[in-house]
Amino acid sequence: MSAAGALLEVDRLTVHHGQLRALTEVSLAVRPGEVHGIIGANGAGKSTLLRTIAGLHKATSGRVVLDGADVTHAPPERRLEAGIALVPEGRRLFPSLTVEENLLVGRHRARSGPFDLAAVYSLFGWMAGRRRQRAAQLSGGEQQAVAIGRALVANPRVLLLDELSLGLAPIVVQRIYELLPKLLASGVTILLVEQDVSQAMRAASRIQCLLEGRTTLEGRPGELSREQVERAYFGSEVSGSGADAPAGGLTGPAAAVGAARAARGEPGEGGPPR
Amino acid sequence: MTWLNAIVQGILTGGFYALFAVGLSILFGVMGVINLAHGDLAVIAAYVALAMIPVTHLPAVLAFVVVVPMFAVGGYILQRTLLQASLDRDPFTTLLVTFGLSVVIENVLLEVFTSNTQSLNIGSLLFDTLNLTPQIPVSYFSLVMLAVAVGVLGALQLFLSRTGTGRMIRAVADDREAAQLVGANYRHIFGIAAAIALATVSIAGIAYGILSGFTPTAGTANLLFAFEAVVIGGIGSLWGTLVGGIVLGIAQEIGAQINPAYQVLAGHLVFLAVLALRPRGLFGLRAAT
Ligand SMILES: Nc1ncnc2c1ncn2[C@@H]1O[C@H](COP(=O)(O)OP(=O)(O)OP(=O)(O)O)[C@@H](O)[C@H]1O
Ligand SMILES: [Mg+2]
């Protein structure tokens, strides 16, 4: 892969959880101002990829490069200072801290830039009024907003977003995704992970699909056919009239989402109606 | 009146228990370490003060000024080396390491100081009493220690709620990995928490050395009382620890009123009752500070 002009580059990254190889030689390049979307079924390795970029997992081999600087072996706090911030799966706010304290903690090693507490409060109108509430008392959507705010106040160059839509009602997901253009306009580059394929296709300027820890597809959303995405998402054995393709009557990425959620026994909340 | 006296004395003892227990509560709350050497560390503080006095000719009360900072530094170093290395493996290793530390401390103290009972002499300060009524004598030293306990807990409360470092300690206690994502070096934060824990337990240890005679193995019994205070009050709650200490102190004094042989037993019974009825303790919000 040509890395020319890439802000974040991942080069043949392999990551193990103990004996299990979660990622196999995954590469990607995110250019400034891009929204790079990673899709993939449950357990494909999407979170592992983001967490390794943020420094929470060690790479077995391969490199993570931010703007030409190799950060593969840097601890998470150095990467944050270099400009990589992760909004983790499940939001992971500090439940006993207030909303404001969660944001203040996010300022701990902040770079200089457009985002401070005031900027986040103006981004989310409701937040200032509830800044003294414990994070644990917020709804899922509100927590997601605070989690994004907590990462933003560090003024990252690349923002990693892991399944923003998880467990949220469609209208809430929609509102959160409406933020992305504003973030891009302020100079943040975005690498996001979604299980909700249609959501990712709408939000991203580039799509990369992972299957069992390997890249199976990459391209611009408009240039990828539904069949291509479906095959990359589930693996080739599902293509055609595969016996275990639960999405028989459905087609396209939306069906892929429904099937993925059914496979992990989740309600379809956040996905398209089935 | 003897009952009222029991309660007053129980409250005074409770302040001491709280001082003893707060470090245990911090170590568990922030890094999940159950420090079985906690009582022994307190006893070291008493012996250090004892050994220091003939050398420095300082009055025993001033031992606090020297020993407390020493323990804070020692706590940071202990955390960054031995405890962190064991935490990097697993919680059970950590438990074993603190148990081993306890055994080593007791044996070294026995070697150096023998098993003779020692005490720290602060002269008449210990015996001067304020007579609330003729039946309720209150030792000035106990009163001062209660004030110190309240002061230490109050200062800790302020530190944790108002400072950036305090906030980060709470964040690490809530979610270590998420704290790493906002740029915390959690090992350093653990070190600070251990420094606070050891500083507080050294105050308790010297106070103990002044209040009663001590031997190298005195730490184990005190560890049990500290655990009981923490559990009664509720893990993670500073003021809960004070209340837990006071409840334990009053229970023991009332038990002793009934029959001196029941002193410790009464404390255990209250501890068991709380454990059965309110397993998270009287103030046991996991989220409290
Ligand atoms: N900390 C861990 N220890 C051991 N195995 C892990 C760990 N984290 C993830 N795994 C395994 O690694 C594989 C990839 O997991 P990962 O969480 O990256 O998938 P994902 O694509 O994010 O899935 P999801 O959509 O469910 O979030 C899975 O098989 C998972 O069970
Ligand atoms: Mg995931």
Coordinates of C-alpha atoms and ligand atoms in Angstrom, one line a residue, chain A residues 17 20 22 41-48 57 89 163 195 264, ligand 1:
Chain A
H17 CA -4.4 -12.4 22.3
L20 CA -5.3 -16.5 19.3
A22 CA -6.7 -11.7 16.2
A41 CA -18.7 -9.2 11.8
N42 CA -18.6 -9.9 15.5
G43 CA -15.0 -11.0 16.4
A44 CA -13.5 -9.9 13.1
G45 CA -10.8 -8.0 15.0
K46 CA -12.0 -4.4 14.6
S47 CA -11.6 -3.4 18.2
T48 CA -8.3 -5.2 18.4
H57 CA -2.4 -4.1 22.9
E89 CA -16.2 0.3 22.5
E163 CA -18.9 1.2 17.4
Q195 CA -20.9 -3.3 12.7
R264 CA -24.8 -12.5 18.2
Ligands
LIG1 N1 -8.5 -9.2 25.6 C1 -8.7 -10.3 24.8 N2 -8.2 -11.5 25.2 C2 -8.4 -12.6 24.5 N3 -9.0 -12.6 23.3 C3 -9.5 -11.5 22.9 C4 -9.4 -10.2 23.6 N4 -10.0 -9.2 22.9 C5 -10.5 -9.8 21.8 N5 -10.2 -11.1 21.8 C6 -10.6 -12.1 20.7 O1 -10.0 -11.5 19.5 C7 -10.9 -11.7 18.4 C8 -11.2 -10.3 17.8 O2 -11.9 -9.5 18.8 P1 -12.3 -8.0 18.6 O3 -12.9 -7.6 19.9 O4 -11.2 -7.3 18.1 O5 -13.5 -8.2 17.5 P2 -14.5 -7.1 17.0 O6 -14.4 -7.1 15.5 O7 -14.3 -5.8 17.7 O8 -15.9 -7.7 17.5 P3 -17.2 -6.9 18.0 O9 -17.9 -6.5 16.8 O10 -17.9 -8.0 18.7 O11 -16.8 -5.8 18.8 C9 -12.1 -12.4 19.0 O12 -12.0 -13.7 18.7 C10 -12.1 -12.1 20.4 O13 -12.7 -13.2 21.1

